[in-house]
Amino acid sequence: MAAPAEVQLQIADTSGVMQSMRTEEQKAPLPVVHLSNSPSSSTLALLILSLVGIIATFALACVTLGYVVDIDNCDDTPNEVVKVVQNYTHITDYVATCLDGRHNALTGPSNAITGENICAGVKYTVEGIQDSDGNYMFANSQCIVDNIVAVMEQAGGNVTVGYHGTMDSVGRGDHPIQTPYWQAGLCPVNVHWHLGAEHLSVGQYDEKGTGPSTASDEEPHRKLLAGDVRNGNMCHLYDATDETFTKEYDWKHCVDMHVGQTYEVHWPHSAAGACGTPNQYQTPFYDGVFCNLGLVNLSIVEKQVGVQAQVFTIVNDERYYYPDLMRGMIVDGARGTNMTYYTGSTTGTSRDNQICSNYAPITWQVDRVCSVISASSFDKMCADMKAQRDDMSDDFYAHGSRITVADHLTANNQVWKYTE
Ligand SMILES: *[C@@H]1O[C@H](CO)[C@@H](O)[C@H](O)[C@H]1NC(C)=O
Ligand SMILES: *[C@@H]1O[C@H](CO)[C@@H](O)[C@H](O)[C@H]1NC(C)=O
Ligand SMILES: *[C@@H]1O[C@H](CO)[C@@H](O)[C@H](O)[C@H]1NC(C)=O
Ligand SMILES: *[C@@H]1O[C@H](CO)[C@@H](O)[C@H](O)[C@H]1NC(C)=O
């Protein structure tokens, strides 16, 4: 039979190579060069190359292991970590282990940044502003007084193409910013998200969507927070038979988040933010929006303050990883291009169709399309939030969603953008 003969031949050949290699190693420091002109020596070269490969892999593994130990000891500086490491798990582990959340990359071991957080607490200053009758101008108030609408337009409402509210914002001269915010001189000052969508886009995220939390009110995430976290509108992408939507992710930085769930992410922007400084990102977002209070002109506030909103269903699938979610909504392909612009207010569950927000009018730019995103994208965002000077920990988990705004409290100035 031919096969055993071949095997025998190979064994014989290999042992010959081993033998000659040993001999050559004893004789000369450069055996590959020396033997490179015969057929058996090319086999030898291959063998040596693979040995070198194995040794290199082993060395790399040692370096990696040693490196992990370094993270545990927190000896490396963040810059060294970024240089060595090719994937974000190491970086986020480093941030969590070595920089301890609030003692973040900026105020950490290097002490390179020594200024004040000038935005901290501005929210309380704003809340204290009174009108001539002594009423707190920005406190929530009754939406309807004596059968008359007593507030400005509210957000989040129906953003479906064709939908107009019935409040005459156009007649009052309120129009949303219709360029990207950066072109209008605004920068992002915060990121936070809501459980389910506060807005409603028919067929994308609405009352008919589904997700894991619609299965039971006993979901653990409903218990962890004080009070009830109201779920909002849901996307239509959830598939209970597909692991992508059901296999939980090993969350390290965001709190109480779930694969398969719909979240509406908000990026409040402001022309009065601490743009381009270590104080840019703030929690609560009001500190960021009003940081340079003197720059706010209340008669054109919808041109100075705007929010981007984008709705996602979380998947356990790294193909949908996006590393920079903290900086603003994704504008790429089908994302961030089918937009509804309108004016409204701040949102959240302290407002409904009886009690309204007086932080209005402000611009809203809302992506009408729901898209999937990997859980790791959110976790990376939370790690980035931990690296800000301000303590953003109150925004590491989902906030509740308000109920959809009624027609009579929604503006009539909607502008619809489409994918080109
Ligand atoms: C990223 O780093 C982690 C931690 O060392 C490791 O477990 C994981 O396999 C790495 N992922 C990739 C894609 O290299
Ligand atoms: C939202 O607006 C669309 C378009 O006008 C309309 O068909 C739909 O009924 C509205 N949905 C709700 C819940 O108001
Ligand atoms: C505020 O904006 C209005 C409208 O553009 C303008 O007339 C007014 O001068 C501004 N006020 C200040 C203090 O800049
Ligand atoms: C997005 O825009 C495309 C192209 O204009 C359109 O076909 C699609 O229906 C839009 N989707 C939504 C949800 O508005």
Short mmCIF file of C-alpha atoms and ligand atoms in Angstrom, two decimals:
data_model
loop_
_atom_site.label_atom_id
_atom_site.label_comp_id
_atom_site.label_asym_id
_atom_site.label_seq_id
_atom_site.Cartn_x
_atom_site.Cartn_y
_atom_site.Cartn_z
CA MET A 1 0.00 0.00 0.00
CA ALA A 2 1.21 3.45 -0.88
CA ALA A 3 -0.06 5.37 2.14
CA PRO A 4 2.04 3.69 4.86
CA ALA A 5 5.10 4.06 2.66
CA GLU A 6 4.48 7.79 2.40
CA VAL A 7 4.01 8.06 6.13
CA GLN A 8 7.19 6.19 6.70
CA LEU A 9 9.00 8.38 4.26
CA GLN A 10 7.78 11.54 5.99
CA ILE A 11 8.78 10.27 9.36
CA ALA A 12 12.17 9.34 8.04
CA ASP A 13 12.54 12.68 6.30
CA THR A 14 11.50 14.66 9.37
CA SER A 15 13.85 12.85 11.65
CA GLY A 16 16.58 13.50 9.10
CA VAL A 17 15.73 17.18 9.19
CA MET A 18 15.72 17.19 12.96
CA GLN A 19 19.06 15.50 12.89
CA SER A 20 20.58 17.91 10.41
CA MET A 21 19.07 20.88 12.22
CA ARG A 22 20.70 19.81 15.44
CA THR A 23 23.96 19.39 13.63
CA GLU A 24 23.67 22.74 11.86
CA GLU A 25 22.71 24.55 15.04
CA GLN A 26 25.87 23.27 16.64
CA LYS A 27 27.92 24.31 13.65
CA ALA A 28 26.55 27.67 12.52
CA PRO A 29 24.34 30.47 13.83
CA LEU A 30 22.45 30.92 10.52
CA PRO A 31 21.26 27.43 9.49
CA VAL A 32 18.45 28.65 7.19
CA VAL A 33 20.75 30.58 4.92
CA HIS A 34 23.30 27.85 4.93
CA LEU A 35 20.86 25.12 3.87
CA SER A 36 18.60 27.04 1.51
CA ASN A 37 19.58 25.39 -1.79
CA SER A 38 18.35 21.80 -1.44
CA PRO A 39 14.73 20.43 -1.37
CA SER A 40 15.09 19.05 2.14
CA SER A 41 16.53 22.31 3.39
CA SER A 42 13.37 24.22 2.27
CA THR A 43 11.39 21.81 4.46
CA LEU A 44 13.79 22.71 7.20
CA ALA A 45 13.30 26.42 6.59
CA LEU A 46 9.53 25.95 6.85
CA LEU A 47 9.93 24.04 10.07
CA ILE A 48 12.15 26.71 11.57
CA LEU A 49 9.74 29.39 10.48
CA SER A 50 6.86 27.58 12.19
CA LEU A 51 8.95 27.16 15.31
CA VAL A 52 9.71 30.87 15.26
CA GLY A 53 5.96 31.48 14.82
CA ILE A 54 5.11 29.30 17.79
CA ILE A 55 7.72 31.00 19.94
CA ALA A 56 6.46 34.44 18.86
CA THR A 57 2.87 33.48 19.68
CA PHE A 58 3.99 32.20 23.06
CA ALA A 59 5.93 35.40 23.72
CA LEU A 60 2.90 37.47 22.72
CA ALA A 61 0.71 35.44 25.07
CA CYS A 62 3.21 36.10 27.88
CA VAL A 63 3.23 39.80 27.09
CA THR A 64 -0.57 39.82 27.09
CA LEU A 65 -0.76 37.98 30.42
CA GLY A 66 1.87 40.27 31.88
CA TYR A 67 -0.07 43.18 30.56
CA VAL A 68 -3.28 42.03 32.24
CA VAL A 69 -1.33 41.82 35.49
CA ASP A 70 -0.22 45.42 34.87
CA ILE A 71 -3.85 46.48 34.58
CA ASP A 72 -4.54 44.80 37.89
CA ASN A 73 -1.65 46.72 39.41
CA CYS A 74 -2.75 49.89 37.62
CA ASP A 75 0.89 50.71 36.84
CA ASP A 76 0.37 51.71 33.22
CA THR A 77 -0.84 55.16 32.29
CA PRO A 78 -4.00 55.35 30.15
CA ASN A 79 -1.85 56.29 27.14
CA GLU A 80 0.26 53.15 27.48
CA VAL A 81 -2.91 51.12 27.70
CA VAL A 82 -4.28 52.64 24.51
CA LYS A 83 -0.97 52.08 22.70
CA VAL A 84 -0.64 48.42 23.60
CA VAL A 85 -4.25 47.37 23.38
CA GLN A 86 -6.11 46.66 20.19
CA ASN A 87 -9.55 46.14 21.62
CA TYR A 88 -11.75 48.13 23.93
CA THR A 89 -12.26 45.45 26.61
CA HIS A 90 -8.79 46.14 27.99
CA ILE A 91 -9.32 49.89 27.96
CA THR A 92 -12.67 49.72 29.69
CA ASP A 93 -11.33 47.20 32.22
CA TYR A 94 -8.52 49.64 32.88
CA VAL A 95 -10.92 52.54 33.34
CA ALA A 96 -13.12 50.53 35.69
CA THR A 97 -10.31 48.87 37.67
CA CYS A 98 -7.71 51.57 37.84
CA LEU A 99 -9.59 54.82 37.52
CA ASP A 100 -12.52 53.92 39.74
CA GLY A 101 -15.35 55.65 37.90
CA ARG A 102 -15.41 59.12 39.37
CA HIS A 103 -11.63 59.33 39.69
CA ASN A 104 -11.57 59.42 35.99
CA ALA A 105 -9.00 59.62 33.24
CA LEU A 106 -8.79 63.37 33.57
CA THR A 107 -8.40 63.75 37.31
CA GLY A 108 -6.62 60.42 37.73
CA PRO A 109 -2.96 59.73 38.52
CA SER A 110 -1.54 62.38 36.18
CA ASN A 111 -3.36 65.37 37.71
CA ALA A 112 -2.93 67.11 34.36
CA ILE A 113 -6.31 68.80 34.63
CA THR A 114 -6.73 71.06 37.61
CA GLY A 115 -9.55 73.51 36.76
CA GLU A 116 -13.03 73.76 38.24
CA ASN A 117 -16.15 72.03 36.99
CA ILE A 118 -17.85 75.35 36.26
CA CYS A 119 -21.13 73.74 35.12
CA ALA A 120 -21.85 71.75 38.27
CA GLY A 121 -25.04 72.87 39.98
CA VAL A 122 -26.16 75.37 37.31
CA LYS A 123 -29.44 73.41 37.13
CA TYR A 124 -30.32 74.66 40.64
CA THR A 125 -29.61 78.26 39.65
CA VAL A 126 -31.95 77.90 36.67
CA GLU A 127 -34.65 76.26 38.78
CA GLY A 128 -34.51 79.24 41.11
CA ILE A 129 -35.28 81.83 38.39
CA GLN A 130 -38.62 83.52 39.10
CA ASP A 131 -40.89 85.63 36.91
CA SER A 132 -42.32 89.00 38.00
CA ASP A 133 -45.19 87.23 39.80
CA GLY A 134 -42.72 85.17 41.84
CA ASN A 135 -43.42 81.90 39.97
CA TYR A 136 -40.52 79.61 39.22
CA MET A 137 -40.28 79.98 35.46
CA PHE A 138 -38.93 76.53 34.67
CA ALA A 139 -40.90 74.40 37.13
CA ASN A 140 -43.39 71.90 35.70
CA SER A 141 -46.92 73.29 35.60
CA GLN A 142 -50.49 72.43 34.60
CA CYS A 143 -50.74 72.03 30.82
CA ILE A 144 -54.31 73.34 30.73
CA VAL A 145 -55.61 76.16 32.92
CA ASP A 146 -59.27 77.25 32.62
CA ASN A 147 -59.64 75.15 29.47
CA ILE A 148 -56.80 76.97 27.77
CA VAL A 149 -53.40 75.51 26.95
CA ALA A 150 -51.07 77.32 29.36
CA VAL A 151 -47.68 76.00 28.24
CA MET A 152 -45.43 75.89 25.20
CA GLU A 153 -45.14 72.88 22.87
CA GLN A 154 -44.10 69.54 24.44
CA ALA A 155 -41.88 66.62 23.31
CA GLY A 156 -41.93 63.50 22.62
CA GLY A 157 -44.74 63.05 20.29
CA ASN A 158 -45.59 61.39 17.03
CA VAL A 159 -42.75 61.87 14.53
CA THR A 160 -44.33 59.85 11.70
CA VAL A 161 -44.20 61.55 8.29
CA GLY A 162 -47.42 63.51 7.77
CA TYR A 163 -48.15 64.10 11.44
CA HIS A 164 -48.68 67.65 12.70
CA GLY A 165 -49.66 68.66 16.20
CA THR A 166 -52.43 71.22 16.61
CA MET A 167 -50.57 73.79 18.71
CA ASP A 168 -49.84 76.80 16.49
CA SER A 169 -46.09 77.08 16.99
CA VAL A 170 -45.70 78.29 13.41
CA GLY A 171 -48.00 81.22 14.14
CA ARG A 172 -45.81 82.09 17.12
CA GLY A 173 -42.67 81.96 14.97
CA ASP A 174 -41.14 78.82 16.51
CA HIS A 175 -39.12 76.82 14.02
CA PRO A 176 -36.66 74.00 14.71
CA ILE A 177 -32.97 74.19 13.78
CA GLN A 178 -32.80 72.60 10.33
CA THR A 179 -29.06 72.05 9.98
CA PRO A 180 -26.87 69.63 11.93
CA TYR A 181 -26.39 71.16 15.39
CA TRP A 182 -22.66 71.65 14.96
CA GLN A 183 -23.38 73.96 12.00
CA ALA A 184 -25.64 75.99 14.26
CA GLY A 185 -22.96 76.39 16.95
CA LEU A 186 -24.26 73.79 19.40
CA CYS A 187 -22.24 71.00 20.99
CA PRO A 188 -23.41 67.84 22.78
CA VAL A 189 -23.40 68.27 26.56
CA ASN A 190 -24.83 64.96 27.78
CA VAL A 191 -26.07 61.56 26.69
CA HIS A 192 -28.82 59.59 28.42
CA TRP A 193 -31.49 57.14 27.38
CA HIS A 194 -35.01 56.01 28.11
CA LEU A 195 -36.49 52.54 28.52
CA GLY A 196 -38.48 52.14 25.29
CA ALA A 197 -39.06 55.11 23.00
CA GLU A 198 -40.63 58.36 24.16
CA HIS A 199 -41.33 59.31 20.55
CA LEU A 200 -43.59 57.36 18.23
CA SER A 201 -42.80 56.44 14.61
CA VAL A 202 -45.53 54.27 13.13
CA GLY A 203 -44.18 50.86 12.09
CA GLN A 204 -40.72 51.59 13.53
CA TYR A 205 -41.27 52.21 17.25
CA ASP A 206 -44.84 52.35 18.47
CA GLU A 207 -47.46 50.65 20.71
CA LYS A 208 -47.29 47.47 18.61
CA GLY A 209 -43.53 46.83 19.03
CA THR A 210 -42.19 44.10 21.31
CA GLY A 211 -39.23 43.22 23.50
CA PRO A 212 -38.26 41.20 26.57
CA SER A 213 -39.81 43.59 29.07
CA THR A 214 -43.26 43.37 27.52
CA ALA A 215 -43.36 39.73 28.64
CA SER A 216 -43.62 40.43 32.35
CA ASP A 217 -43.93 43.31 34.78
CA GLU A 218 -41.76 41.32 37.17
CA GLU A 219 -38.64 42.07 35.15
CA PRO A 220 -35.79 42.76 37.59
CA HIS A 221 -34.98 46.12 35.99
CA ARG A 222 -38.33 47.42 37.15
CA LYS A 223 -37.45 46.78 40.76
CA LEU A 224 -33.93 48.14 41.02
CA LEU A 225 -34.79 51.80 40.71
CA ALA A 226 -36.83 53.76 43.19
CA GLY A 227 -40.34 53.99 41.79
CA ASP A 228 -41.52 52.57 38.53
CA VAL A 229 -39.47 52.92 35.35
CA ARG A 230 -42.10 53.35 32.70
CA ASN A 231 -41.47 51.52 29.43
CA GLY A 232 -42.13 53.44 26.23
CA ASN A 233 -42.87 52.53 22.63
CA MET A 234 -41.05 49.51 21.25
CA CYS A 235 -39.32 48.66 17.97
CA HIS A 236 -40.51 45.84 15.72
CA LEU A 237 -37.14 44.12 15.42
CA TYR A 238 -37.24 41.83 18.49
CA ASP A 239 -37.27 38.09 17.73
CA ALA A 240 -37.70 35.87 20.81
CA THR A 241 -36.44 32.84 18.85
CA ASP A 242 -33.12 34.47 17.91
CA GLU A 243 -30.26 34.42 20.45
CA THR A 244 -29.05 37.73 19.10
CA PHE A 245 -32.01 39.31 20.88
CA THR A 246 -32.22 37.03 23.92
CA LYS A 247 -28.70 36.07 25.05
CA GLU A 248 -27.80 38.56 27.78
CA TYR A 249 -24.55 40.51 27.45
CA ASP A 250 -22.00 40.64 30.26
CA TRP A 251 -22.50 44.34 31.03
CA LYS A 252 -19.56 45.99 32.78
CA HIS A 253 -20.37 49.69 32.78
CA CYS A 254 -24.01 50.42 31.97
CA VAL A 255 -26.42 49.47 34.75
CA ASP A 256 -29.53 47.35 34.42
CA MET A 257 -29.60 47.17 30.63
CA HIS A 258 -30.97 44.30 28.58
CA VAL A 259 -30.37 42.72 25.20
CA GLY A 260 -33.53 42.76 23.04
CA GLN A 261 -34.87 45.89 24.73
CA THR A 262 -35.63 49.16 22.90
CA TYR A 263 -33.98 52.35 24.17
CA GLU A 264 -34.33 55.93 22.96
CA VAL A 265 -31.02 57.75 23.29
CA HIS A 266 -30.96 61.54 23.75
CA TRP A 267 -27.99 63.82 23.13
CA PRO A 268 -28.88 67.29 24.49
CA HIS A 269 -26.93 70.00 22.66
CA SER A 270 -26.40 73.62 23.59
CA ALA A 271 -24.82 76.84 22.35
CA ALA A 272 -24.24 77.73 26.02
CA GLY A 273 -22.37 74.53 26.88
CA ALA A 274 -18.76 74.27 27.98
CA CYS A 275 -18.00 73.21 24.40
CA GLY A 276 -14.49 71.91 23.74
CA THR A 277 -13.44 71.78 27.41
CA PRO A 278 -13.25 68.97 30.00
CA ASN A 279 -16.59 70.29 31.36
CA GLN A 280 -18.54 69.69 28.14
CA TYR A 281 -20.36 66.53 29.26
CA GLN A 282 -22.56 66.92 32.33
CA THR A 283 -25.14 65.05 34.39
CA PRO A 284 -27.79 66.25 34.98
CA PHE A 285 -27.93 67.50 31.39
CA TYR A 286 -29.37 70.86 32.55
CA ASP A 287 -25.91 71.67 34.00
CA GLY A 288 -24.46 71.16 30.52
CA VAL A 289 -27.20 72.96 28.57
CA PHE A 290 -27.11 76.10 30.75
CA CYS A 291 -23.44 76.03 31.76
CA ASN A 292 -22.73 79.50 30.35
CA LEU A 293 -26.06 80.88 31.51
CA GLY A 294 -25.22 84.40 30.33
CA LEU A 295 -25.17 83.19 26.72
CA VAL A 296 -28.76 81.92 26.82
CA ASN A 297 -31.24 84.21 25.05
CA LEU A 298 -34.69 83.11 26.13
CA SER A 299 -36.37 84.66 23.10
CA ILE A 300 -34.52 82.34 20.70
CA VAL A 301 -33.86 79.33 22.93
CA GLU A 302 -35.02 76.87 20.23
CA LYS A 303 -32.02 78.05 18.18
CA GLN A 304 -29.64 77.57 21.12
CA VAL A 305 -30.81 74.30 22.62
CA GLY A 306 -31.56 71.09 20.72
CA VAL A 307 -31.74 67.37 21.34
CA GLN A 308 -30.86 64.52 18.99
CA ALA A 309 -32.91 61.37 19.48
CA GLN A 310 -32.20 57.93 18.03
CA VAL A 311 -33.96 54.66 18.84
CA PHE A 312 -32.18 51.30 19.08
CA THR A 313 -32.90 47.68 19.81
CA ILE A 314 -29.91 46.13 21.58
CA VAL A 315 -28.42 42.96 20.09
CA ASN A 316 -25.74 40.60 21.34
CA ASP A 317 -23.85 40.74 18.05
CA GLU A 318 -20.46 42.42 17.64
CA ARG A 319 -21.09 43.09 13.95
CA TYR A 320 -23.18 46.04 15.17
CA TYR A 321 -20.45 47.55 17.37
CA TYR A 322 -20.10 51.33 17.10
CA PRO A 323 -17.35 52.74 19.32
CA ASP A 324 -18.33 56.39 19.68
CA LEU A 325 -21.97 56.55 20.72
CA MET A 326 -21.33 59.15 23.42
CA ARG A 327 -20.53 61.93 20.93
CA GLY A 328 -23.87 62.06 19.11
CA MET A 329 -26.35 60.11 17.03
CA ILE A 330 -25.06 57.91 14.23
CA VAL A 331 -25.37 59.64 10.86
CA ASP A 332 -24.47 56.99 8.32
CA GLY A 333 -26.39 55.16 5.62
CA ALA A 334 -29.95 54.60 6.84
CA ARG A 335 -29.14 55.95 10.32
CA GLY A 336 -29.68 59.57 11.25
CA THR A 337 -30.93 60.45 7.77
CA ASN A 338 -34.72 59.91 7.92
CA MET A 339 -35.32 62.68 10.41
CA THR A 340 -38.23 64.62 11.86
CA TYR A 341 -37.42 68.12 13.15
CA TYR A 342 -39.86 69.98 15.41
CA THR A 343 -39.91 72.10 18.54
CA GLY A 344 -40.85 70.73 21.94
CA SER A 345 -39.70 70.62 25.54
CA THR A 346 -37.64 68.47 27.87
CA THR A 347 -39.17 65.04 28.47
CA GLY A 348 -39.13 62.38 31.22
CA THR A 349 -41.77 60.81 33.44
CA SER A 350 -42.38 63.91 35.57
CA ARG A 351 -44.36 65.17 32.55
CA ASP A 352 -47.55 63.80 30.98
CA ASN A 353 -50.56 65.40 29.29
CA GLN A 354 -51.66 67.13 32.54
CA ILE A 355 -48.32 68.28 33.94
CA CYS A 356 -46.06 69.94 31.35
CA SER A 357 -42.43 71.02 31.01
CA ASN A 358 -41.58 74.71 30.79
CA TYR A 359 -38.17 74.09 29.27
CA ALA A 360 -39.62 75.01 25.87
CA PRO A 361 -39.43 75.61 23.01
CA ILE A 362 -36.28 73.67 22.15
CA THR A 363 -35.40 71.92 18.88
CA TRP A 364 -35.79 68.17 18.49
CA GLN A 365 -34.15 66.20 15.68
CA VAL A 366 -35.48 62.65 15.82
CA ASP A 367 -34.44 59.64 13.72
CA ARG A 368 -37.67 58.02 12.53
CA VAL A 369 -36.00 54.67 11.92
CA CYS A 370 -35.25 52.08 14.62
CA SER A 371 -31.96 50.25 14.18
CA VAL A 372 -30.03 47.52 15.98
CA ILE A 373 -26.82 48.18 17.87
CA SER A 374 -24.52 45.89 19.84
CA ALA A 375 -24.71 45.86 23.63
CA SER A 376 -20.95 46.51 23.64
CA SER A 377 -21.58 49.87 21.92
CA PHE A 378 -23.66 50.99 24.90
CA ASP A 379 -21.16 49.54 27.39
CA LYS A 380 -18.32 51.39 25.67
CA MET A 381 -20.41 54.58 25.87
CA CYS A 382 -20.86 54.08 29.62
CA ALA A 383 -17.09 53.53 29.97
CA ASP A 384 -16.53 56.82 28.10
CA MET A 385 -19.04 58.53 30.40
CA LYS A 386 -17.01 57.28 33.38
CA ALA A 387 -13.97 59.00 31.88
CA GLN A 388 -15.58 62.47 31.96
CA ARG A 389 -14.70 65.01 34.62
CA ASP A 390 -18.30 65.28 35.81
CA ASP A 391 -19.91 62.40 37.65
CA MET A 392 -22.35 61.02 35.05
CA SER A 393 -23.37 57.96 37.07
CA ASP A 394 -27.04 59.00 37.22
CA ASP A 395 -27.14 58.40 33.46
CA PHE A 396 -25.59 54.89 33.38
CA TYR A 397 -29.07 53.31 33.43
CA ALA A 398 -32.28 53.86 31.45
CA HIS A 399 -34.71 56.53 32.56
CA GLY A 400 -38.46 56.01 32.30
CA SER A 401 -40.35 57.10 29.18
CA ARG A 402 -43.15 59.67 29.30
CA ILE A 403 -46.48 58.91 27.64
CA THR A 404 -46.80 60.14 24.04
CA VAL A 405 -47.68 63.84 23.90
CA ALA A 406 -51.28 64.67 22.98
CA ASP A 407 -52.02 66.45 19.69
CA HIS A 408 -53.06 69.73 21.36
CA LEU A 409 -49.70 69.92 23.16
CA THR A 410 -47.61 69.11 20.06
CA ALA A 411 -46.20 71.76 17.70
CA ASN A 412 -47.36 72.04 14.08
CA ASN A 413 -43.92 72.94 12.68
CA GLN A 414 -42.65 69.45 11.74
CA VAL A 415 -40.01 69.22 9.00
CA TRP A 416 -39.25 65.80 7.47
CA LYS A 417 -35.92 64.79 6.04
CA TYR A 418 -35.32 61.68 3.94
CA THR A 419 -32.41 59.51 2.97
CA GLU A 420 -31.04 61.00 -0.24
C1 LIG B 1 -10.09 41.60 23.67
O1 LIG B 1 -9.43 41.51 24.93
C2 LIG B 1 -10.03 40.58 25.81
C3 LIG B 1 -9.33 40.70 27.14
O2 LIG B 1 -7.99 40.30 27.05
C4 LIG B 1 -9.95 39.18 25.20
O3 LIG B 1 -10.57 38.26 26.06
C5 LIG B 1 -10.66 39.17 23.86
O4 LIG B 1 -10.52 37.93 23.25
C6 LIG B 1 -10.10 40.27 22.95
N1 LIG B 1 -10.93 40.33 21.74
C7 LIG B 1 -10.42 40.40 20.52
C8 LIG B 1 -11.40 40.51 19.40
O5 LIG B 1 -9.21 40.41 20.32
C1 LIG B 2 -49.09 59.27 14.16
O1 LIG B 2 -49.15 59.99 12.95
C2 LIG B 2 -49.52 59.20 11.83
C3 LIG B 2 -49.40 60.09 10.61
O2 LIG B 2 -50.20 61.23 10.76
C4 LIG B 2 -50.92 58.66 12.04
O3 LIG B 2 -51.27 57.83 10.96
C5 LIG B 2 -50.95 57.85 13.34
O4 LIG B 2 -52.28 57.44 13.62
C6 LIG B 2 -50.44 58.67 14.50
N1 LIG B 2 -50.37 57.80 15.65
C7 LIG B 2 -50.70 58.21 16.89
C8 LIG B 2 -50.62 57.21 17.98
O5 LIG B 2 -51.07 59.35 17.12
C1 LIG B 3 -32.10 87.75 21.82
O1 LIG B 3 -32.58 87.40 20.56
C2 LIG B 3 -33.44 88.36 19.97
C3 LIG B 3 -34.01 87.74 18.68
O2 LIG B 3 -32.98 87.37 17.80
C4 LIG B 3 -32.62 89.62 19.70
O3 LIG B 3 -33.45 90.62 19.14
C5 LIG B 3 -32.04 90.12 21.02
O4 LIG B 3 -31.21 91.24 20.79
C6 LIG B 3 -31.26 89.03 21.71
N1 LIG B 3 -30.87 89.47 23.03
C7 LIG B 3 -29.60 89.50 23.41
C8 LIG B 3 -29.36 89.98 24.80
O5 LIG B 3 -28.70 89.14 22.68
C1 LIG B 4 -36.63 56.64 4.94
O1 LIG B 4 -36.33 57.25 3.69
C2 LIG B 4 -36.48 56.35 2.60
C3 LIG B 4 -36.03 57.08 1.35
O2 LIG B 4 -36.71 58.29 1.17
C4 LIG B 4 -37.93 55.89 2.52
O3 LIG B 4 -38.07 54.96 1.47
C5 LIG B 4 -38.34 55.23 3.84
O4 LIG B 4 -39.70 54.91 3.80
C6 LIG B 4 -38.08 56.18 4.99
N1 LIG B 4 -38.42 55.52 6.25
C7 LIG B 4 -39.04 56.14 7.25
C8 LIG B 4 -39.34 55.32 8.46
O5 LIG B 4 -39.35 57.32 7.21
#
